[in-house]
mmCIF file with all atom_site columns, C-alpha atoms in Angstrom:
data_model
loop_
_atom_site.group_PDB
_atom_site.id
_atom_site.type_symbol
_atom_site.label_atom_id
_atom_site.label_alt_id
_atom_site.label_comp_id
_atom_site.label_asym_id
_atom_site.label_entity_id
_atom_site.label_seq_id
_atom_site.pdbx_PDB_ins_code
_atom_site.Cartn_x
_atom_site.Cartn_y
_atom_site.Cartn_z
_atom_site.occupancy
_atom_site.B_iso_or_equiv
_atom_site.pdbx_formal_charge
_atom_site.auth_seq_id
_atom_site.auth_comp_id
_atom_site.auth_asym_id
_atom_site.auth_atom_id
_atom_site.pdbx_PDB_model_num
ATOM 1   C CA . UNK A 1 1   ? -0.246 -0.079 -0.052  1.00 77.00 ? 28  UNK A CA 1
ATOM 2   C CA . UNK A 1 2   ? 2.766  2.522  0.737   1.00 82.00 ? 29  UNK A CA 1
ATOM 3   C CA . UNK A 1 3   ? 4.059  1.985  -2.953  1.00 85.00 ? 30  UNK A CA 1
ATOM 4   C CA . UNK A 1 4   ? 0.528  2.715  -4.116  1.00 87.00 ? 31  UNK A CA 1
ATOM 5   C CA . UNK A 1 5   ? 0.360  5.822  -2.072  1.00 89.00 ? 32  UNK A CA 1
ATOM 6   C CA . UNK A 1 6   ? 4.158  7.168  -3.169  1.00 90.00 ? 33  UNK A CA 1
ATOM 7   C CA . UNK A 1 7   ? 2.660  6.488  -6.821  1.00 91.00 ? 34  UNK A CA 1
ATOM 8   C CA . UNK A 1 8   ? -0.292 8.333  -6.330  1.00 92.00 ? 35  UNK A CA 1
ATOM 9   C CA . UNK A 1 9   ? 1.726  11.168 -4.912  1.00 92.00 ? 36  UNK A CA 1
ATOM 10  C CA . UNK A 1 10  ? 3.969  11.313 -7.694  1.00 93.00 ? 37  UNK A CA 1
ATOM 11  C CA . UNK A 1 11  ? 0.831  11.096 -10.085 1.00 94.00 ? 38  UNK A CA 1
ATOM 12  C CA . UNK A 1 12  ? -0.504 14.237 -8.484  1.00 94.00 ? 39  UNK A CA 1
ATOM 13  C CA . UNK A 1 13  ? 2.925  16.009 -9.014  1.00 95.00 ? 40  UNK A CA 1
ATOM 14  C CA . UNK A 1 14  ? 2.890  15.179 -12.591 1.00 95.00 ? 41  UNK A CA 1
ATOM 15  C CA . UNK A 1 15  ? -0.844 16.382 -13.094 1.00 95.00 ? 42  UNK A CA 1
ATOM 16  C CA . UNK A 1 16  ? -0.094 19.751 -11.371 1.00 95.00 ? 43  UNK A CA 1
ATOM 17  C CA . UNK A 1 17  ? 3.024  20.236 -13.389 1.00 95.00 ? 44  UNK A CA 1
ATOM 18  C CA . UNK A 1 18  ? 1.062  19.424 -16.495 1.00 96.00 ? 45  UNK A CA 1
ATOM 19  C CA . UNK A 1 19  ? -1.766 22.049 -15.478 1.00 96.00 ? 46  UNK A CA 1
ATOM 20  C CA . UNK A 1 20  ? 0.989  24.733 -14.942 1.00 95.00 ? 47  UNK A CA 1
ATOM 21  C CA . UNK A 1 21  ? 2.778  23.948 -18.135 1.00 94.00 ? 48  UNK A CA 1
ATOM 22  C CA . UNK A 1 22  ? -0.869 24.328 -19.868 1.00 95.00 ? 49  UNK A CA 1
ATOM 23  C CA . UNK A 1 23  ? -1.501 27.586 -18.183 1.00 93.00 ? 50  UNK A CA 1
ATOM 24  C CA . UNK A 1 24  ? 1.982  28.717 -19.358 1.00 92.00 ? 51  UNK A CA 1
ATOM 25  C CA . UNK A 1 25  ? 1.433  27.573 -22.824 1.00 90.00 ? 52  UNK A CA 1
ATOM 26  C CA . UNK A 1 26  ? -1.955 29.298 -22.942 1.00 90.00 ? 53  UNK A CA 1
ATOM 27  C CA . UNK A 1 27  ? -0.286 32.593 -21.687 1.00 89.00 ? 54  UNK A CA 1
ATOM 28  C CA . UNK A 1 28  ? 2.595  32.298 -24.399 1.00 85.00 ? 55  UNK A CA 1
ATOM 29  C CA . UNK A 1 29  ? -0.168 31.844 -27.190 1.00 83.00 ? 56  UNK A CA 1
ATOM 30  C CA . UNK A 1 30  ? -1.969 35.185 -26.121 1.00 83.00 ? 57  UNK A CA 1
ATOM 31  C CA . UNK A 1 31  ? 1.259  37.087 -26.123 1.00 82.00 ? 58  UNK A CA 1
ATOM 32  C CA . UNK A 1 32  ? 2.689  35.806 -29.471 1.00 82.00 ? 59  UNK A CA 1
ATOM 33  C CA . UNK A 1 33  ? 1.048  35.056 -32.605 1.00 82.00 ? 60  UNK A CA 1
ATOM 34  C CA . UNK A 1 34  ? 1.967  32.628 -35.181 1.00 83.00 ? 61  UNK A CA 1
ATOM 35  C CA . UNK A 1 35  ? 2.918  35.460 -37.465 1.00 86.00 ? 62  UNK A CA 1
ATOM 36  C CA . UNK A 1 36  ? 5.238  37.014 -34.710 1.00 85.00 ? 63  UNK A CA 1
ATOM 37  C CA . UNK A 1 37  ? 6.935  33.677 -34.465 1.00 84.00 ? 64  UNK A CA 1
ATOM 38  C CA . UNK A 1 38  ? 7.279  33.273 -38.277 1.00 89.00 ? 65  UNK A CA 1
ATOM 39  C CA . UNK A 1 39  ? 8.688  36.908 -38.501 1.00 90.00 ? 66  UNK A CA 1
ATOM 40  C CA . UNK A 1 40  ? 11.227 36.033 -35.735 1.00 90.00 ? 67  UNK A CA 1
ATOM 41  C CA . UNK A 1 41  ? 12.143 32.976 -37.515 1.00 92.00 ? 68  UNK A CA 1
ATOM 42  C CA . UNK A 1 42  ? 12.785 34.630 -40.688 1.00 93.00 ? 69  UNK A CA 1
ATOM 43  C CA . UNK A 1 43  ? 14.870 37.268 -39.107 1.00 94.00 ? 70  UNK A CA 1
ATOM 44  C CA . UNK A 1 44  ? 16.908 34.691 -37.560 1.00 94.00 ? 71  UNK A CA 1
ATOM 45  C CA . UNK A 1 45  ? 17.438 32.713 -40.698 1.00 94.00 ? 72  UNK A CA 1
ATOM 46  C CA . UNK A 1 46  ? 18.370 36.017 -42.550 1.00 94.00 ? 73  UNK A CA 1
ATOM 47  C CA . UNK A 1 47  ? 20.990 37.036 -39.775 1.00 94.00 ? 74  UNK A CA 1
ATOM 48  C CA . UNK A 1 48  ? 22.302 33.531 -40.061 1.00 94.00 ? 75  UNK A CA 1
ATOM 49  C CA . UNK A 1 49  ? 22.819 33.757 -43.786 1.00 93.00 ? 76  UNK A CA 1
ATOM 50  C CA . UNK A 1 50  ? 24.382 37.172 -43.420 1.00 92.00 ? 77  UNK A CA 1
ATOM 51  C CA . UNK A 1 51  ? 26.865 36.004 -40.782 1.00 93.00 ? 78  UNK A CA 1
ATOM 52  C CA . UNK A 1 52  ? 27.664 32.889 -43.207 1.00 90.00 ? 79  UNK A CA 1
ATOM 53  C CA . UNK A 1 53  ? 28.550 35.197 -45.865 1.00 87.00 ? 80  UNK A CA 1
ATOM 54  C CA . UNK A 1 54  ? 30.830 37.464 -43.425 1.00 85.00 ? 81  UNK A CA 1
ATOM 55  C CA . UNK A 1 55  ? 32.626 34.310 -42.465 1.00 86.00 ? 82  UNK A CA 1
ATOM 56  C CA . UNK A 1 56  ? 33.187 33.235 -46.036 1.00 80.00 ? 83  UNK A CA 1
ATOM 57  C CA . UNK A 1 57  ? 34.570 36.656 -46.619 1.00 77.00 ? 84  UNK A CA 1
ATOM 58  C CA . UNK A 1 58  ? 36.805 36.654 -43.741 1.00 79.00 ? 85  UNK A CA 1
ATOM 59  C CA . UNK A 1 59  ? 37.901 32.997 -44.477 1.00 78.00 ? 86  UNK A CA 1
ATOM 60  C CA . UNK A 1 60  ? 39.071 34.292 -47.859 1.00 72.00 ? 87  UNK A CA 1
ATOM 61  C CA . UNK A 1 61  ? 36.835 31.852 -49.719 1.00 65.00 ? 88  UNK A CA 1
ATOM 62  C CA . UNK A 1 62  ? 35.976 34.319 -52.495 1.00 68.00 ? 89  UNK A CA 1
ATOM 63  C CA . UNK A 1 63  ? 34.953 32.726 -55.897 1.00 76.00 ? 90  UNK A CA 1
ATOM 64  C CA . UNK A 1 64  ? 36.573 33.932 -59.290 1.00 80.00 ? 91  UNK A CA 1
ATOM 65  C CA . UNK A 1 65  ? 33.477 35.897 -59.873 1.00 83.00 ? 92  UNK A CA 1
ATOM 66  C CA . UNK A 1 66  ? 34.130 37.902 -56.753 1.00 80.00 ? 93  UNK A CA 1
ATOM 67  C CA . UNK A 1 67  ? 37.846 38.523 -57.485 1.00 83.00 ? 94  UNK A CA 1
ATOM 68  C CA . UNK A 1 68  ? 36.980 39.713 -60.912 1.00 88.00 ? 95  UNK A CA 1
ATOM 69  C CA . UNK A 1 69  ? 34.690 42.140 -59.767 1.00 88.00 ? 96  UNK A CA 1
ATOM 70  C CA . UNK A 1 70  ? 37.034 43.349 -56.987 1.00 86.00 ? 97  UNK A CA 1
ATOM 71  C CA . UNK A 1 71  ? 39.598 43.826 -59.604 1.00 90.00 ? 98  UNK A CA 1
ATOM 72  C CA . UNK A 1 72  ? 37.589 45.703 -61.771 1.00 90.00 ? 99  UNK A CA 1
ATOM 73  C CA . UNK A 1 73  ? 36.379 47.980 -58.942 1.00 89.00 ? 100 UNK A CA 1
ATOM 74  C CA . UNK A 1 74  ? 39.915 48.680 -58.012 1.00 88.00 ? 101 UNK A CA 1
ATOM 75  C CA . UNK A 1 75  ? 40.716 49.538 -61.479 1.00 87.00 ? 102 UNK A CA 1
ATOM 76  C CA . UNK A 1 76  ? 37.921 51.909 -61.562 1.00 86.00 ? 103 UNK A CA 1
ATOM 77  C CA . UNK A 1 77  ? 39.195 53.515 -58.586 1.00 84.00 ? 104 UNK A CA 1
ATOM 78  C CA . UNK A 1 78  ? 42.850 53.746 -59.523 1.00 83.00 ? 105 UNK A CA 1
ATOM 79  C CA . UNK A 1 79  ? 41.740 55.246 -62.889 1.00 82.00 ? 106 UNK A CA 1
ATOM 80  C CA . UNK A 1 80  ? 39.789 57.956 -61.561 1.00 78.00 ? 107 UNK A CA 1
ATOM 81  C CA . UNK A 1 81  ? 41.407 61.562 -61.305 1.00 74.00 ? 108 UNK A CA 1
ATOM 82  C CA . UNK A 1 82  ? 41.201 62.508 -57.818 1.00 72.00 ? 109 UNK A CA 1
ATOM 83  C CA . UNK A 1 83  ? 41.245 66.370 -57.122 1.00 77.00 ? 110 UNK A CA 1
ATOM 84  C CA . UNK A 1 84  ? 43.973 66.964 -54.274 1.00 75.00 ? 111 UNK A CA 1
ATOM 85  C CA . UNK A 1 85  ? 44.163 70.297 -52.593 1.00 81.00 ? 112 UNK A CA 1
ATOM 86  C CA . UNK A 1 86  ? 46.968 72.729 -53.804 1.00 86.00 ? 113 UNK A CA 1
ATOM 87  C CA . UNK A 1 87  ? 50.309 72.496 -52.064 1.00 83.00 ? 114 UNK A CA 1
ATOM 88  C CA . UNK A 1 88  ? 51.066 75.963 -50.302 1.00 83.00 ? 115 UNK A CA 1
ATOM 89  C CA . UNK A 1 89  ? 53.781 77.910 -51.988 1.00 86.00 ? 116 UNK A CA 1
ATOM 90  C CA . UNK A 1 90  ? 54.934 80.009 -48.878 1.00 85.00 ? 117 UNK A CA 1
ATOM 91  C CA . UNK A 1 91  ? 58.157 78.487 -47.330 1.00 83.00 ? 118 UNK A CA 1
ATOM 92  C CA . UNK A 1 92  ? 57.274 76.994 -43.674 1.00 77.00 ? 119 UNK A CA 1
ATOM 93  C CA . UNK A 1 93  ? 58.494 78.923 -40.580 1.00 77.00 ? 120 UNK A CA 1
ATOM 94  C CA . UNK A 1 94  ? 62.255 78.104 -39.297 1.00 79.00 ? 121 UNK A CA 1
ATOM 95  C CA . UNK A 1 95  ? 61.180 78.258 -35.833 1.00 74.00 ? 122 UNK A CA 1
ATOM 96  C CA . UNK A 1 96  ? 62.865 75.495 -33.604 1.00 67.00 ? 123 UNK A CA 1
ATOM 97  C CA . UNK A 1 97  ? 60.955 74.636 -30.532 1.00 63.00 ? 124 UNK A CA 1
ATOM 98  C CA . UNK A 1 98  ? 62.673 75.328 -27.440 1.00 68.00 ? 125 UNK A CA 1
ATOM 99  C CA . UNK A 1 99  ? 64.164 72.353 -25.780 1.00 64.00 ? 126 UNK A CA 1
ATOM 100 C CA . UNK A 1 100 ? 62.799 71.866 -22.144 1.00 63.00 ? 127 UNK A CA 1
ATOM 101 C CA . UNK A 1 101 ? 65.530 71.899 -19.699 1.00 62.00 ? 128 UNK A CA 1
ATOM 102 C CA . UNK A 1 102 ? 66.376 68.220 -18.058 1.00 62.00 ? 129 UNK A CA 1
ATOM 103 C CA . UNK A 1 103 ? 66.410 68.140 -14.383 1.00 65.00 ? 130 UNK A CA 1
ATOM 104 C CA . UNK A 1 104 ? 69.250 66.416 -12.938 1.00 67.00 ? 131 UNK A CA 1
ATOM 105 C CA . UNK A 1 105 ? 68.276 64.233 -9.788  1.00 69.00 ? 132 UNK A CA 1
ATOM 106 C CA . UNK A 1 106 ? 70.702 63.461 -7.544  1.00 67.00 ? 133 UNK A CA 1
ATOM 107 C CA . UNK A 1 107 ? 71.479 59.651 -7.553  1.00 69.00 ? 134 UNK A CA 1
ATOM 108 C CA . UNK A 1 108 ? 70.451 57.522 -4.559  1.00 68.00 ? 135 UNK A CA 1
ATOM 109 C CA . UNK A 1 109 ? 73.474 56.610 -2.524  1.00 71.00 ? 136 UNK A CA 1
ATOM 110 C CA . UNK A 1 110 ? 73.724 52.653 -1.656  1.00 68.00 ? 137 UNK A CA 1
ATOM 111 C CA . UNK A 1 111 ? 74.105 51.927 2.038   1.00 69.00 ? 138 UNK A CA 1
ATOM 112 C CA . UNK A 1 112 ? 75.623 49.035 3.409   1.00 67.00 ? 139 UNK A CA 1
ATOM 113 C CA . UNK A 1 113 ? 73.121 46.900 5.089   1.00 63.00 ? 140 UNK A CA 1
ATOM 114 C CA . UNK A 1 114 ? 74.261 46.283 8.951   1.00 55.00 ? 141 UNK A CA 1
#
């Protein structure tokens, strides 16, 4: 009989746990809709894909098409005429900054241990 009582107590705890779990699920369903969950899943998949692309770029696994596109862009950049500012024609001032005096500190004297 003791085993039957213990088993019944365990069954009661399981049933209480199921009730609490069911209540929690109902509350979650009220807070979140299926559309919201699908949106979150979609955003997560997009973020994973974006991170995978970054990882591939950092790992140096560029395809030949990627390298060709990069070289074309580099050539376009180097062929552009860049307007640089004019160099001033006035001579630079010949001022020499004053050197700050170096302070001479007395060297510590060594004293023999007694």
